[in-house]
JSON list of C-alpha atoms and ligand atoms in Angstrom, two decimals:
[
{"chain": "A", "resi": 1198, "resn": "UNK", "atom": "CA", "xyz": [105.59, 166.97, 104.48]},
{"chain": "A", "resi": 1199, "resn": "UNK", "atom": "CA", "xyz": [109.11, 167.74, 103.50]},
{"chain": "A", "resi": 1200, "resn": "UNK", "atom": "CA", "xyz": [109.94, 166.35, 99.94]},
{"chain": "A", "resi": 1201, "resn": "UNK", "atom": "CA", "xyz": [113.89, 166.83, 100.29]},
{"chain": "A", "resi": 1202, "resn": "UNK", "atom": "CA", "xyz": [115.75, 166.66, 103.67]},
{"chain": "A", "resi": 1203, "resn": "UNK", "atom": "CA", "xyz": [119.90, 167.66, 104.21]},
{"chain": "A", "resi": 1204, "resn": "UNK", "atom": "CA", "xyz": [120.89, 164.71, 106.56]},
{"chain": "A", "resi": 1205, "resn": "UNK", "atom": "CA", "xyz": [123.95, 165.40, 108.42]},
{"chain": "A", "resi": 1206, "resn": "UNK", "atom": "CA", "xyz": [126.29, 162.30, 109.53]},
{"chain": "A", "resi": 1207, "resn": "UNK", "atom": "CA", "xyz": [128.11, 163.83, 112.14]},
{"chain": "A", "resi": 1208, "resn": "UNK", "atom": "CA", "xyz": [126.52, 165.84, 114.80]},
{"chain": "A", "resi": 1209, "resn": "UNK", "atom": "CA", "xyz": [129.37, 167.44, 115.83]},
{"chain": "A", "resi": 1210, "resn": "UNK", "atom": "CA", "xyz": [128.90, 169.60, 112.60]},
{"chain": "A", "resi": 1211, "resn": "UNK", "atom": "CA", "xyz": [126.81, 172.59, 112.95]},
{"chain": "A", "resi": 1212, "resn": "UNK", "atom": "CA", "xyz": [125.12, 174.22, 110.01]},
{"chain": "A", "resi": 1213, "resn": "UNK", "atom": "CA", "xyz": [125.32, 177.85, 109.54]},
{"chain": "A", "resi": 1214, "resn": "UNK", "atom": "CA", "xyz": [122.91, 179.95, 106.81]},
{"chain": "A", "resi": 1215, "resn": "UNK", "atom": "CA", "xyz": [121.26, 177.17, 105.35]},
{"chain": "A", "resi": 1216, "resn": "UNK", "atom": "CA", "xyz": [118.82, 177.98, 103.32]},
{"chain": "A", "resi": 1217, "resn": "UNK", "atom": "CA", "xyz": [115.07, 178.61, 104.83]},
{"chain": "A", "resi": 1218, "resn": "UNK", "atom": "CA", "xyz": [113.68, 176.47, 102.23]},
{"chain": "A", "resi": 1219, "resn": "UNK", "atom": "CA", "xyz": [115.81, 172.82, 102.91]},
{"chain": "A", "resi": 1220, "resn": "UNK", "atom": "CA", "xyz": [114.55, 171.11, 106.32]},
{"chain": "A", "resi": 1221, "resn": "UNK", "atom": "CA", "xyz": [118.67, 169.58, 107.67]},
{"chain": "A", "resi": 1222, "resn": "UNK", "atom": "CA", "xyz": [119.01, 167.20, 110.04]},
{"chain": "A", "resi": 1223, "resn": "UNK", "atom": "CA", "xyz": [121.38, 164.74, 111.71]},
{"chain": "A", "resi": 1224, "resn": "UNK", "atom": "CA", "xyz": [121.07, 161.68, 111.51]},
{"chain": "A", "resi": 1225, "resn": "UNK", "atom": "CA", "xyz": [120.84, 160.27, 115.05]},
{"chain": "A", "resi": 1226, "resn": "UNK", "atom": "CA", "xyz": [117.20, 162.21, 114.45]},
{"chain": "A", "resi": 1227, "resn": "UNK", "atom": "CA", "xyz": [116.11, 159.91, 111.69]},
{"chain": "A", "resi": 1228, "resn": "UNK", "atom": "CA", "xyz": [114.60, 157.46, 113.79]},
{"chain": "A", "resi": 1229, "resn": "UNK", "atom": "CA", "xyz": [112.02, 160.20, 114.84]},
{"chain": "A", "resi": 1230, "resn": "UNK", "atom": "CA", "xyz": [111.94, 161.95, 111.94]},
{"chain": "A", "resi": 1231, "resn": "UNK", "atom": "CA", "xyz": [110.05, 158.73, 110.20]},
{"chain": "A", "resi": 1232, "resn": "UNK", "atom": "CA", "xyz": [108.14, 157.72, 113.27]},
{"chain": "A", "resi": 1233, "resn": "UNK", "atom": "CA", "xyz": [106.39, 160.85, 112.97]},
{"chain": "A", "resi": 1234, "resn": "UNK", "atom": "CA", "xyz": [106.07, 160.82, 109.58]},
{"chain": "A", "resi": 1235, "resn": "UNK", "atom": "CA", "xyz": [103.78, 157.65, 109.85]},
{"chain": "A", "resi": 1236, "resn": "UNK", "atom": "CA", "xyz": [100.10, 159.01, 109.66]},
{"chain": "A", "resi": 1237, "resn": "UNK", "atom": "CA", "xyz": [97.83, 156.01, 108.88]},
{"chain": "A", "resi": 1238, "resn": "UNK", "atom": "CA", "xyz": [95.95, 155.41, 111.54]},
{"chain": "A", "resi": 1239, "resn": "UNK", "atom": "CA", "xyz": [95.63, 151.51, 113.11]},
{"chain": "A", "resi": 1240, "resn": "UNK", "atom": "CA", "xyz": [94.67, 149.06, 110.28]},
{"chain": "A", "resi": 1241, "resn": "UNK", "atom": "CA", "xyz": [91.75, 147.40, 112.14]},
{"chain": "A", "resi": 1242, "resn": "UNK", "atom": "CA", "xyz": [89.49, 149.12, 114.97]},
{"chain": "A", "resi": 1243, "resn": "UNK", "atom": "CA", "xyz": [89.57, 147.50, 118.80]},
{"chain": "A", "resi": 1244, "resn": "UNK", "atom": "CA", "xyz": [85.94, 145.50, 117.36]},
{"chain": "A", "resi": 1245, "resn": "UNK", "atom": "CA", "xyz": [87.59, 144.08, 113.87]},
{"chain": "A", "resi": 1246, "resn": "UNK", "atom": "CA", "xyz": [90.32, 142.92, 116.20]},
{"chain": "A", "resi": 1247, "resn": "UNK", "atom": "CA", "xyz": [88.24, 141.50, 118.41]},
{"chain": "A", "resi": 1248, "resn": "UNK", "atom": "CA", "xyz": [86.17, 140.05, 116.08]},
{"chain": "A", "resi": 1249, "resn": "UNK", "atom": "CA", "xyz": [89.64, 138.62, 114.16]},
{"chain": "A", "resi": 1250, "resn": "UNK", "atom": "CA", "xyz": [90.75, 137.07, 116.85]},
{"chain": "A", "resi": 1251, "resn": "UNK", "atom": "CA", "xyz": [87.67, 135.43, 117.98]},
{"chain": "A", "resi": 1252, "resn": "UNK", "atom": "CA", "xyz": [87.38, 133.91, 114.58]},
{"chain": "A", "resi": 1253, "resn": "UNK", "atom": "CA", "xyz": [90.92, 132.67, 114.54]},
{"chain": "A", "resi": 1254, "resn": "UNK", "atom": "CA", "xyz": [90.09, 130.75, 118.11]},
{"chain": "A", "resi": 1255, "resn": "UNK", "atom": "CA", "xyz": [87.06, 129.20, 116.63]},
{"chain": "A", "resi": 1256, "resn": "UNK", "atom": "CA", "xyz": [88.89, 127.86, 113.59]},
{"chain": "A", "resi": 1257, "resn": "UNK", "atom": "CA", "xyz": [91.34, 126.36, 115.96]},
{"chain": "A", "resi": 1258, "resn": "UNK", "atom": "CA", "xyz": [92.15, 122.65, 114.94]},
{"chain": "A", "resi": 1259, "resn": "UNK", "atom": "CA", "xyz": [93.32, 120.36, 117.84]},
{"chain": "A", "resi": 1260, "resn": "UNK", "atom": "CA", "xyz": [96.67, 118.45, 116.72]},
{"chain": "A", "resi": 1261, "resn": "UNK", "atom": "CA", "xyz": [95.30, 115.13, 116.75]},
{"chain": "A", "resi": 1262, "resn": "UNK", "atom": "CA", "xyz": [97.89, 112.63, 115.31]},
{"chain": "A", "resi": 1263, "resn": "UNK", "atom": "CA", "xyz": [95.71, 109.52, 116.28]},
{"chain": "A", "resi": 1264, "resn": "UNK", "atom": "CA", "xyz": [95.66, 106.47, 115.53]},
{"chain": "A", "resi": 1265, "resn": "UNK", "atom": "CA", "xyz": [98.91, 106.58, 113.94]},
{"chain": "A", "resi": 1266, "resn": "UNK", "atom": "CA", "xyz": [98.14, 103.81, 111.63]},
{"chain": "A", "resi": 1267, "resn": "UNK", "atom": "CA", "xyz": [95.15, 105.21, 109.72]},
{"chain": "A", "resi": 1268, "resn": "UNK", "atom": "CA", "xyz": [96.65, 108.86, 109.21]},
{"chain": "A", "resi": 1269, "resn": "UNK", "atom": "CA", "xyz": [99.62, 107.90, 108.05]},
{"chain": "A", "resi": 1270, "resn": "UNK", "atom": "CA", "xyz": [98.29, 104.60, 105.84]},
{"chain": "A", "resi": 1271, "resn": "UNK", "atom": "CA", "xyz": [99.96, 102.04, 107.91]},
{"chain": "A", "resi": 1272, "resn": "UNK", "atom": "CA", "xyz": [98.26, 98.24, 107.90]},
{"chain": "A", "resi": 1273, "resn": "UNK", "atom": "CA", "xyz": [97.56, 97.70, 111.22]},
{"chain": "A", "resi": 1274, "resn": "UNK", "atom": "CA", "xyz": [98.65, 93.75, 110.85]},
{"chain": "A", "resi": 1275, "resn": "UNK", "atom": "CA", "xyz": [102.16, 95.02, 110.06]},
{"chain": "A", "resi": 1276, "resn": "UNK", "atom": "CA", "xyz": [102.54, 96.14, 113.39]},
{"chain": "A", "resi": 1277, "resn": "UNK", "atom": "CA", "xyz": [104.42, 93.99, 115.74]},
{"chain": "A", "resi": 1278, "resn": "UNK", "atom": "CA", "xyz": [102.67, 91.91, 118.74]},
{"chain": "A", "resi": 1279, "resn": "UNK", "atom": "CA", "xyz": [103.63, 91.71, 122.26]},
{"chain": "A", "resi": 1280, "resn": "UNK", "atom": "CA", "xyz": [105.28, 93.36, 125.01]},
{"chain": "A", "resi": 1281, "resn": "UNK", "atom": "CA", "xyz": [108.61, 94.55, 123.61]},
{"chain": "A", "resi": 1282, "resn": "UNK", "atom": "CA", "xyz": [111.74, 95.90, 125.98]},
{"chain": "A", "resi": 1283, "resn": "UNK", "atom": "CA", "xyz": [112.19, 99.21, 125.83]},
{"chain": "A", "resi": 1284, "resn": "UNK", "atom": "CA", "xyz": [116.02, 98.84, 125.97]},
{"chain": "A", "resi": 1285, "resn": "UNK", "atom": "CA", "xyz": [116.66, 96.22, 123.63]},
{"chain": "A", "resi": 1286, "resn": "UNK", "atom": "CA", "xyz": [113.26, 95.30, 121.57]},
{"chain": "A", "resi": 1287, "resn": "UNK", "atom": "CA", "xyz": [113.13, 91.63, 122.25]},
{"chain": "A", "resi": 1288, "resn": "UNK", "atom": "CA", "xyz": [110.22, 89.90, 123.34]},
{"chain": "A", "resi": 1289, "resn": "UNK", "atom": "CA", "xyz": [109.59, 90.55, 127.23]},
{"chain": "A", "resi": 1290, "resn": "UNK", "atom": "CA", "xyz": [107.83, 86.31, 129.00]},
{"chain": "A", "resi": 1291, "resn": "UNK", "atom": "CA", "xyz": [105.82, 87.38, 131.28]},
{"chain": "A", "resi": 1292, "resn": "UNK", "atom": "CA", "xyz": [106.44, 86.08, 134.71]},
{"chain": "A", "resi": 1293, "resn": "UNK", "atom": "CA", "xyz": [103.60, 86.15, 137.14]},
{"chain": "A", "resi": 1294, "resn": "UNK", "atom": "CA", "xyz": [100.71, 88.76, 136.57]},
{"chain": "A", "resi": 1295, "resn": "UNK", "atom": "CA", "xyz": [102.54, 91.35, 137.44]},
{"chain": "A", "resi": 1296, "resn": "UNK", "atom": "CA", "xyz": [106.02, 91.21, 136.17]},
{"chain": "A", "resi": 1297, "resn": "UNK", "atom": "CA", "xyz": [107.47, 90.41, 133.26]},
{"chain": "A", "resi": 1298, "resn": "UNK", "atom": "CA", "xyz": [110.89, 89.75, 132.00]},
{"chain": "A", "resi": 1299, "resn": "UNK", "atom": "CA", "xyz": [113.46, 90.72, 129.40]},
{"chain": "A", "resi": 1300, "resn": "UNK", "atom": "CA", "xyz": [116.41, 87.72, 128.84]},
{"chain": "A", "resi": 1301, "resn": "UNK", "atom": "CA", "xyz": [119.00, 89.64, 126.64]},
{"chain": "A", "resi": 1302, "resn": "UNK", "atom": "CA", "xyz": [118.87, 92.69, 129.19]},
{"chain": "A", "resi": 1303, "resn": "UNK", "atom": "CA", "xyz": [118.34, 89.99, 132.45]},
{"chain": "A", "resi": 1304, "resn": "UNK", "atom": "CA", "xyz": [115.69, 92.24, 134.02]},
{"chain": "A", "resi": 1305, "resn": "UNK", "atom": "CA", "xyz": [112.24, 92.23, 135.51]},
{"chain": "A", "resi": 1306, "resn": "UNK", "atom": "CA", "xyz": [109.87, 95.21, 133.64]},
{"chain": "A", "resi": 1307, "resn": "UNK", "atom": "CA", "xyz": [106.98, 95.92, 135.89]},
{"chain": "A", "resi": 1308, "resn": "UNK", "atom": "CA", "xyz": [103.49, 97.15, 134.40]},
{"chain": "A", "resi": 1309, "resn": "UNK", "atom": "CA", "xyz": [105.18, 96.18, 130.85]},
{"chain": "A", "resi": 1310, "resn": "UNK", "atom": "CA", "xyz": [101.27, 96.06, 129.91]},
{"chain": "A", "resi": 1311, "resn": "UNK", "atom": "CA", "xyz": [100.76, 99.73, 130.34]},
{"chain": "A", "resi": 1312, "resn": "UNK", "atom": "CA", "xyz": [103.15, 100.61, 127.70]},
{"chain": "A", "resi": 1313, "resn": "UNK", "atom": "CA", "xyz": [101.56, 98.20, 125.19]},
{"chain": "A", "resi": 1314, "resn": "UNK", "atom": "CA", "xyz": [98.11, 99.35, 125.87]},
{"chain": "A", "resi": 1315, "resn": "UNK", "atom": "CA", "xyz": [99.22, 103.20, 125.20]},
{"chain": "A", "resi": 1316, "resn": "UNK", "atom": "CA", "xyz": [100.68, 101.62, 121.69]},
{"chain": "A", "resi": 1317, "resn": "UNK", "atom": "CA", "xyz": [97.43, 100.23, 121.28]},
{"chain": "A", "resi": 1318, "resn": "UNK", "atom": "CA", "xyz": [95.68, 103.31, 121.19]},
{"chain": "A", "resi": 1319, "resn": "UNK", "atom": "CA", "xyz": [98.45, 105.18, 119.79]},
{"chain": "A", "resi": 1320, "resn": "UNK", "atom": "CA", "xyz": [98.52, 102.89, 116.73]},
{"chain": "A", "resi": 1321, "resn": "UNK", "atom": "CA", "xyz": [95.51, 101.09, 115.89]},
{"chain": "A", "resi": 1322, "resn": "UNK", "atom": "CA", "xyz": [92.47, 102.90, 116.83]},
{"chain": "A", "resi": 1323, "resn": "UNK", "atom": "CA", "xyz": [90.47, 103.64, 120.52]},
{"chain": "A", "resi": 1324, "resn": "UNK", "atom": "CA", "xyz": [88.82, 100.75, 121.31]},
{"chain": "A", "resi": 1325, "resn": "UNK", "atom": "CA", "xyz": [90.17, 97.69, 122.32]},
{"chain": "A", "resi": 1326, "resn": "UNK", "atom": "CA", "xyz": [88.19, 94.44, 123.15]},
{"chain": "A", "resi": 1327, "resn": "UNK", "atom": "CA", "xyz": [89.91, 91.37, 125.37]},
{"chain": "A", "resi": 1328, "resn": "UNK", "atom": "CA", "xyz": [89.99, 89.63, 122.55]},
{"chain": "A", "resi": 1329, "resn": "UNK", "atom": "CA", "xyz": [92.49, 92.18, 120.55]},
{"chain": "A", "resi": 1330, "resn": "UNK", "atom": "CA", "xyz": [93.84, 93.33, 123.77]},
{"chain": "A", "resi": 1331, "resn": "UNK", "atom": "CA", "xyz": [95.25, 88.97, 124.26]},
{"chain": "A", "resi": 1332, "resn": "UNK", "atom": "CA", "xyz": [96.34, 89.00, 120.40]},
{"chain": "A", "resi": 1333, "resn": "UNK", "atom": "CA", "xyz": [98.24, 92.25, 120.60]},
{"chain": "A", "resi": 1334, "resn": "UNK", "atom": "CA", "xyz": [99.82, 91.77, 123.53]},
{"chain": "A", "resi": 1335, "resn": "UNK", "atom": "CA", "xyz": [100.57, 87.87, 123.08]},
{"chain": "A", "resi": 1336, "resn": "UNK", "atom": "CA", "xyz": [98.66, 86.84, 126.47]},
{"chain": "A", "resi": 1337, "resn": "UNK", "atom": "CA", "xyz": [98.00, 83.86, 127.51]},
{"chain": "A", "resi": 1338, "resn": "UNK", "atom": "CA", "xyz": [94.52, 84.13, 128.44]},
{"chain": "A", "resi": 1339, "resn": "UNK", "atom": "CA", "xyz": [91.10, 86.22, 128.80]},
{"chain": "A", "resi": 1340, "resn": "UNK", "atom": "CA", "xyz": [92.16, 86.85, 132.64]},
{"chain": "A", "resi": 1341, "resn": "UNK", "atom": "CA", "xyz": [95.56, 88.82, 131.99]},
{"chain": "A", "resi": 1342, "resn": "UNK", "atom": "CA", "xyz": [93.90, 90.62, 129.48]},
{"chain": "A", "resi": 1343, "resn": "UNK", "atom": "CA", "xyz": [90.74, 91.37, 131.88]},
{"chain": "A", "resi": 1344, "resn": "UNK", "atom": "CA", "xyz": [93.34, 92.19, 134.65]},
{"chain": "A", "resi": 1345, "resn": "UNK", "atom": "CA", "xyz": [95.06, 94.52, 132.46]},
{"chain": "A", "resi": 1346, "resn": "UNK", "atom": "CA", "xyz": [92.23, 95.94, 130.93]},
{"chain": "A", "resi": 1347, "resn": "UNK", "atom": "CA", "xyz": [90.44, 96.59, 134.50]},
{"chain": "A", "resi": 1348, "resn": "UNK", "atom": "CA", "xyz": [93.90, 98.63, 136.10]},
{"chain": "A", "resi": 1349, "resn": "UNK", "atom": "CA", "xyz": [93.90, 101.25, 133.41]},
{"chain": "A", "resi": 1350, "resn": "UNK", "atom": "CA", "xyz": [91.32, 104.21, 133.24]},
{"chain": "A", "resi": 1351, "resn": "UNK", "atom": "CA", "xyz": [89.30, 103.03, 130.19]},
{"chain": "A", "resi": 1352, "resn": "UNK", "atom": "CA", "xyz": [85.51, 103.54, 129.70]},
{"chain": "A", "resi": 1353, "resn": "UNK", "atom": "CA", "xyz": [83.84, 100.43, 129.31]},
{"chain": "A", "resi": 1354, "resn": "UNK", "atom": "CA", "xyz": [81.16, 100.50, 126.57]},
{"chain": "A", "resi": 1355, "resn": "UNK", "atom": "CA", "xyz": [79.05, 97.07, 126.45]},
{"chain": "A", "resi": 1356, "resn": "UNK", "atom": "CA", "xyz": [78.55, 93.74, 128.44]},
{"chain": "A", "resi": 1357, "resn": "UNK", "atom": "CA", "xyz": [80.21, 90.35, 128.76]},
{"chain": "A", "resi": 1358, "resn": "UNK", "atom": "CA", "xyz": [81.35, 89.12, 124.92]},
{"chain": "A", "resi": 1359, "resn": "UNK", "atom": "CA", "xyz": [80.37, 92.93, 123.42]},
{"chain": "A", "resi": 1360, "resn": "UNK", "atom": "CA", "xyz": [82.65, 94.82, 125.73]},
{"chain": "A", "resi": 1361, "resn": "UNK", "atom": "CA", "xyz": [85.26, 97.17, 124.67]},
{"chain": "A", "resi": 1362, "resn": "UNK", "atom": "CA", "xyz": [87.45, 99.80, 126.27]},
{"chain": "A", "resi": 1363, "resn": "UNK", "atom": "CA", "xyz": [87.59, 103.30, 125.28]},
{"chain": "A", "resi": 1364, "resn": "UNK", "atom": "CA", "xyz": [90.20, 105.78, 125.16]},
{"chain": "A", "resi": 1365, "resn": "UNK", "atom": "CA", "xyz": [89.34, 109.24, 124.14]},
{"chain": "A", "resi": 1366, "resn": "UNK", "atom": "CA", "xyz": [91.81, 110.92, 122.24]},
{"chain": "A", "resi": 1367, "resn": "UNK", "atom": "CA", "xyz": [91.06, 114.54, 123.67]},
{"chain": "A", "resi": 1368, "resn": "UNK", "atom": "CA", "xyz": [94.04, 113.37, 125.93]},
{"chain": "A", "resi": 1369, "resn": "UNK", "atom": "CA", "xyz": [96.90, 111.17, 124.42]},
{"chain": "A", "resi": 1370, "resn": "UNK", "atom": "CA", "xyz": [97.38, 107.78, 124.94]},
{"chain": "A", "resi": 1371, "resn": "UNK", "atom": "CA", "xyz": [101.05, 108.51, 126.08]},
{"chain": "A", "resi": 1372, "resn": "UNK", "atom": "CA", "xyz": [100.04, 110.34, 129.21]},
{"chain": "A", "resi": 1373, "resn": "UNK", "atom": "CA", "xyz": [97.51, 107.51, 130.40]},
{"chain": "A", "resi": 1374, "resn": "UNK", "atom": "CA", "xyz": [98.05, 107.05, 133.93]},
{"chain": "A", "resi": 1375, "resn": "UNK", "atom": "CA", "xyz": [96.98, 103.29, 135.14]},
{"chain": "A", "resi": 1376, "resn": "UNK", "atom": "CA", "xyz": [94.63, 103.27, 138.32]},
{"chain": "A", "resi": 1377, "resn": "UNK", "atom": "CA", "xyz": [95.55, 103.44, 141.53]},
{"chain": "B", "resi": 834, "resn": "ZN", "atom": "ZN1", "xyz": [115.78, 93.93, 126.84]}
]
């Protein structure tokens, strides 16, 4: 390896009886010069790369930001009840079992239940009984909630007055999809 190097600047400058002794080059060569000065070999073998990466993959944490509540030390009760419009945050009154409305906007909000239930699990934690699923969402009997509870794809754990619904938060409550 060369300890001192003449570096020219312009190329169109030739160099005549330089000395045998000083290496000269131009510049537009550097580039090359130092690439091929680099003699270490690769840090890690194909295996310790392999083996690198495959512990990286098992260390892997899923993001997994629910419920909301508990990791970020909110009281559940401070969270607000009912179905709320998405436009203006008032109260929706629920018409018929399927609709319900909004006054301030004047609309009709279908499947405002869906929305609420996602909250639900988003929020508070995943499971949800009728009982919680009537309180949170303000409803006016065990039938809505049952009706609700039954169109969205939940896994039912327990019978009659025991029963909850499960979500499982491998998949987020914001894409659930209600059944067909
Ligand atoms: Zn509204």
């Amino acid at each position: 390896m060369t300890d001192s190097l003449v570096v020219m600047a312009n190329s169109k400058v030739s160099v005549r009886n330089a000395p045998a002794d000083i290496q000269i080059m131009y510049a537009k060569h550097l580039p090359y010069y130092f690439r091929m000065q680099d003699k270490t070999g690769p840090i890690l073998t194909d295996k310790q790369m392999h083996s690198l990466a495959d512990k990286l993959r098992k260390g892997e944490k899923r993001y997994d930001p629910y419920p909301l509540c508990e990791k970020n030390g909110i009281n559940p009760k401070q969270i607000r009840r009912g179905l709320i419009c998405d436009d203006c945050d008032r109260l929706l009154e629920r018409k018929n079992y399927k609709v319900w409305s909004c006054r301030t906007c004047i609309r009709d909000v279908k499947q405002a239940y869906e929305q609420g239930i996602k909250d639900w699990f988003m929020l508070i934690k995943d499971t949800i009984s009728n009982k919680e699923c009537r309180e949170f969402l303000q409803l006016k009997d065990k039938y809505a909630a049952n009706y609700i509870l039954k169109k969205l794809p939940l896994k039912q754990i327990g019978r009659s007055t025991t029963t909850h619904y499960m979500w499982d938060y491998r998949t987020s409550p914001a894409d659930m999809k209600p059944l067909k």
